[in-house]
Amino acid sequence: MPATLDHLVIAARTLEDGRAWLEGRLGVPMQEGGQHDHFGTHNALLSLGPDGYLEVIAIDPDAPAPDRPRWFGLDTPEMHERLQDGPALIHWVAAVEKLEPGPEVLELTRGDNRWALTVPENGGLPMDGVAPSRIQWHTPPPPTRLTDVGVRLGRLRLGTPQPDTLRAVLDTLNFRGEVEVYEAPQAELRAVLETPDGLVTLGEW
């Protein structure tokens, strides 16, 4: 069974900042997410239709610090510096039918949601974010419960100094989706979103 795009990840210094930034760009409201106890983060969510969604994620100031590096590189000085200029599209996640147990496969929860996700032990982003993390849902995924606000992903553009390596990763996953891979001096993620008010492009390094 081919892998498909599950969701896009936008990081922010605070959840309030990220949510206000994205709602201002897209002109539609986000929905409450919840807390990730394993990593001390929280999120807000936006439907991208029946099969995908977008999350804004930030460190939860009210949660205890985890006993391991947070996911998506949120603990790194590089990410802290990057987010000083505002929220950023940093990563994407591909849905797969099955994840085999391994050191990078974590069983996670948020409220009633249960899933397995690949997270490097150092909390970093695969290929600086352009290669996807992989997720296997054990419960119905968020799009089944999110309100459809008319936003759709038109295309995800992934720039990297190693385009052939990234294409090989996607081929191994048998990935199917609107993804364009191109050569760039450094990792770049750009998502073209179709909104009720027209096209909006997210993603700057």
Short mmCIF file of C-alpha atoms in Angstrom, two decimals:
data_model
loop_
_atom_site.label_atom_id
_atom_site.label_comp_id
_atom_site.label_asym_id
_atom_site.label_seq_id
_atom_site.Cartn_x
_atom_site.Cartn_y
_atom_site.Cartn_z
CA MET A 1 0.00 0.00 0.00
CA PRO A 2 1.51 3.37 -0.96
CA ALA A 3 2.40 6.02 1.60
CA THR A 4 0.42 9.27 1.45
CA LEU A 5 0.81 12.73 2.91
CA ASP A 6 -0.62 12.77 6.43
CA HIS A 7 0.13 16.28 7.61
CA LEU A 8 2.35 19.37 7.42
CA VAL A 9 4.19 20.68 10.48
CA ILE A 10 4.56 24.38 11.28
CA ALA A 11 6.65 25.24 14.35
CA ALA A 12 6.34 28.43 16.38
CA ARG A 13 7.85 29.95 19.51
CA THR A 14 4.41 29.88 21.11
CA LEU A 15 1.21 28.20 20.05
CA GLU A 16 -0.62 31.52 20.20
CA ASP A 17 1.88 33.13 17.82
CA GLY A 18 1.72 30.23 15.39
CA ARG A 19 -2.02 30.03 15.37
CA ALA A 20 -2.46 33.79 14.83
CA TRP A 21 0.15 33.78 12.06
CA LEU A 22 -1.45 30.93 10.13
CA GLU A 23 -5.02 32.15 10.57
CA GLY A 24 -3.89 35.54 9.31
CA ARG A 25 -2.26 33.99 6.24
CA LEU A 26 -5.11 31.64 5.34
CA GLY A 27 -8.14 33.60 6.53
CA VAL A 28 -9.73 30.60 8.23
CA PRO A 29 -9.85 29.46 11.88
CA MET A 30 -7.79 26.62 13.31
CA GLN A 31 -9.13 24.08 15.80
CA GLU A 32 -7.86 23.09 19.20
CA GLY A 33 -5.44 20.19 19.28
CA GLY A 34 -4.04 19.14 22.61
CA GLN A 35 -0.97 18.26 24.65
CA HIS A 36 1.75 15.76 23.80
CA ASP A 37 2.84 14.52 27.22
CA HIS A 38 5.77 12.54 25.83
CA PHE A 39 7.46 15.64 24.40
CA GLY A 40 6.05 18.57 26.38
CA THR A 41 4.47 20.22 23.35
CA HIS A 42 0.98 21.23 22.25
CA ASN A 43 -0.69 21.97 18.94
CA ALA A 44 -3.57 23.40 16.93
CA LEU A 45 -4.96 21.80 13.78
CA LEU A 46 -6.39 22.74 10.38
CA SER A 47 -8.16 20.43 7.95
CA LEU A 48 -6.73 19.98 4.46
CA GLY A 49 -9.71 17.91 3.40
CA PRO A 50 -10.65 14.30 4.12
CA ASP A 51 -7.12 12.87 3.96
CA GLY A 52 -4.73 15.45 5.40
CA TYR A 53 -4.24 18.27 7.84
CA LEU A 54 -1.80 20.89 9.05
CA GLU A 55 -0.57 21.33 12.60
CA VAL A 56 1.01 24.26 14.38
CA ILE A 57 3.22 22.95 17.17
CA ALA A 58 5.13 24.65 19.98
CA ILE A 59 6.75 23.86 23.31
CA ASP A 60 4.10 23.85 26.03
CA PRO A 61 5.36 26.22 28.77
CA ASP A 62 3.11 24.53 31.35
CA ALA A 63 4.39 21.00 30.67
CA PRO A 64 7.41 19.41 32.36
CA ALA A 65 10.51 19.04 30.21
CA PRO A 66 10.79 15.58 28.64
CA ASP A 67 13.62 13.20 29.51
CA ARG A 68 14.76 13.11 25.88
CA PRO A 69 15.14 15.67 23.06
CA ARG A 70 11.82 16.98 21.78
CA TRP A 71 10.70 15.97 18.30
CA PHE A 72 11.08 18.12 15.19
CA GLY A 73 14.31 19.65 16.49
CA LEU A 74 12.38 21.99 18.79
CA ASP A 75 15.13 21.94 21.43
CA THR A 76 17.99 22.84 19.12
CA PRO A 77 19.63 26.29 19.03
CA GLU A 78 19.22 26.27 15.25
CA MET A 79 15.44 25.89 15.51
CA HIS A 80 15.21 28.51 18.25
CA GLU A 81 17.10 30.94 16.02
CA ARG A 82 14.97 30.08 13.01
CA LEU A 83 11.73 30.74 14.86
CA GLN A 84 12.89 34.15 16.05
CA ASP A 85 11.74 35.45 12.66
CA GLY A 86 8.30 33.89 13.08
CA PRO A 87 6.56 30.54 12.58
CA ALA A 88 7.94 28.28 9.85
CA LEU A 89 6.95 25.25 7.82
CA ILE A 90 9.60 22.80 9.00
CA HIS A 91 8.51 19.26 8.15
CA TRP A 92 5.92 16.84 6.79
CA VAL A 93 4.67 13.42 7.81
CA ALA A 94 3.73 10.50 5.59
CA ALA A 95 1.07 7.97 6.57
CA VAL A 96 2.03 4.32 6.15
CA GLU A 97 0.05 1.15 6.66
CA LYS A 98 2.57 -0.46 9.04
CA LEU A 99 5.62 0.58 11.06
CA GLU A 100 7.90 -2.18 12.21
CA PRO A 101 9.14 -1.80 15.82
CA GLY A 102 12.53 -0.16 16.16
CA PRO A 103 14.49 2.36 18.25
CA GLU A 104 13.05 5.32 16.32
CA VAL A 105 9.43 4.11 16.37
CA LEU A 106 7.51 5.56 19.32
CA GLU A 107 3.99 4.75 20.46
CA LEU A 108 2.33 8.09 21.27
CA THR A 109 -0.98 9.55 22.41
CA ARG A 110 -2.83 12.88 22.51
CA GLY A 111 -6.19 12.67 24.22
CA ASP A 112 -8.05 9.78 22.58
CA ASN A 113 -5.63 9.69 19.61
CA ARG A 114 -3.10 6.86 19.38
CA TRP A 115 -0.39 6.44 16.78
CA ALA A 116 3.16 5.25 16.10
CA LEU A 117 5.69 7.73 14.70
CA THR A 118 9.32 7.66 13.65
CA VAL A 119 11.38 10.08 15.78
CA PRO A 120 15.20 10.06 15.67
CA GLU A 121 16.77 9.58 19.10
CA ASN A 122 18.33 13.05 18.86
CA GLY A 123 14.94 14.59 18.04
CA GLY A 124 16.22 15.89 14.70
CA LEU A 125 14.51 16.28 11.35
CA PRO A 126 15.24 13.72 8.61
CA MET A 127 17.26 15.44 5.89
CA ASP A 128 16.66 18.77 7.65
CA GLY A 129 12.91 18.29 7.32
CA VAL A 130 12.45 17.46 3.65
CA ALA A 131 12.33 13.68 4.17
CA PRO A 132 9.12 12.70 5.93
CA SER A 133 8.61 11.20 9.31
CA ARG A 134 6.36 8.13 9.04
CA ILE A 135 3.15 7.67 10.98
CA GLN A 136 0.81 4.72 11.54
CA TRP A 137 -2.54 5.64 13.04
CA HIS A 138 -4.12 3.23 15.52
CA THR A 139 -7.22 5.43 15.87
CA PRO A 140 -9.04 7.42 13.17
CA PRO A 141 -6.74 10.28 12.08
CA PRO A 142 -7.57 13.95 12.77
CA PRO A 143 -9.13 14.72 9.35
CA THR A 144 -12.03 12.45 10.28
CA ARG A 145 -12.95 14.89 13.08
CA LEU A 146 -11.78 18.29 11.85
CA THR A 147 -14.15 20.83 10.32
CA ASP A 148 -13.53 21.27 6.59
CA VAL A 149 -12.81 24.99 6.06
CA GLY A 150 -12.12 24.73 2.35
CA VAL A 151 -8.30 24.64 2.42
CA ARG A 152 -6.46 22.09 0.25
CA LEU A 153 -2.82 21.29 -0.40
CA GLY A 154 -2.09 21.98 -4.04
CA ARG A 155 1.58 20.98 -4.06
CA LEU A 156 4.44 20.41 -1.64
CA ARG A 157 7.83 21.52 -3.01
CA LEU A 158 10.96 20.04 -1.41
CA GLY A 159 14.39 21.49 -2.13
CA THR A 160 17.56 19.72 -1.01
CA PRO A 161 21.26 19.41 -1.92
CA GLN A 162 20.56 15.66 -2.24
CA PRO A 163 17.52 15.36 -4.51
CA ASP A 164 18.37 11.84 -5.67
CA THR A 165 18.61 10.65 -2.06
CA LEU A 166 15.22 12.17 -1.26
CA ARG A 167 13.65 10.65 -4.36
CA ALA A 168 15.01 7.27 -3.28
CA VAL A 169 13.40 7.70 0.14
CA LEU A 170 10.05 8.47 -1.46
CA ASP A 171 10.40 5.55 -3.87
CA THR A 172 11.13 3.21 -0.96
CA LEU A 173 7.91 4.37 0.69
CA ASN A 174 6.05 3.99 -2.61
CA PHE A 175 4.85 7.52 -1.90
CA ARG A 176 1.90 8.86 -3.85
CA GLY A 177 1.07 12.54 -3.66
CA GLU A 178 1.57 16.02 -5.08
CA VAL A 179 5.25 16.41 -4.14
CA GLU A 180 7.95 18.08 -6.23
CA VAL A 181 11.63 17.43 -5.44
CA TYR A 182 14.31 19.79 -6.74
CA GLU A 183 17.96 20.62 -6.09
CA ALA A 184 18.66 23.54 -3.75
CA PRO A 185 21.67 24.75 -1.72
CA GLN A 186 19.89 23.88 1.53
CA ALA A 187 16.68 22.27 2.70
CA GLU A 188 13.54 24.14 1.58
CA LEU A 189 9.88 23.30 2.13
CA ARG A 190 7.14 25.20 0.36
CA ALA A 191 3.46 24.28 0.46
CA VAL A 192 1.04 25.80 -2.04
CA LEU A 193 -2.38 25.90 -0.38
CA GLU A 194 -5.69 26.54 -2.08
CA THR A 195 -7.84 28.68 0.25
CA PRO A 196 -11.27 30.31 -0.09
CA ASP A 197 -9.43 33.57 -0.86
CA GLY A 198 -6.94 32.15 -3.37
CA LEU A 199 -3.52 30.52 -3.38
CA VAL A 200 -1.17 30.95 -0.41
CA THR A 201 2.39 29.67 -0.30
CA LEU A 202 3.90 28.72 3.05
CA GLY A 203 7.56 28.03 3.60
CA GLU A 204 10.72 30.07 3.73
CA TRP A 205 14.08 29.09 5.12
#
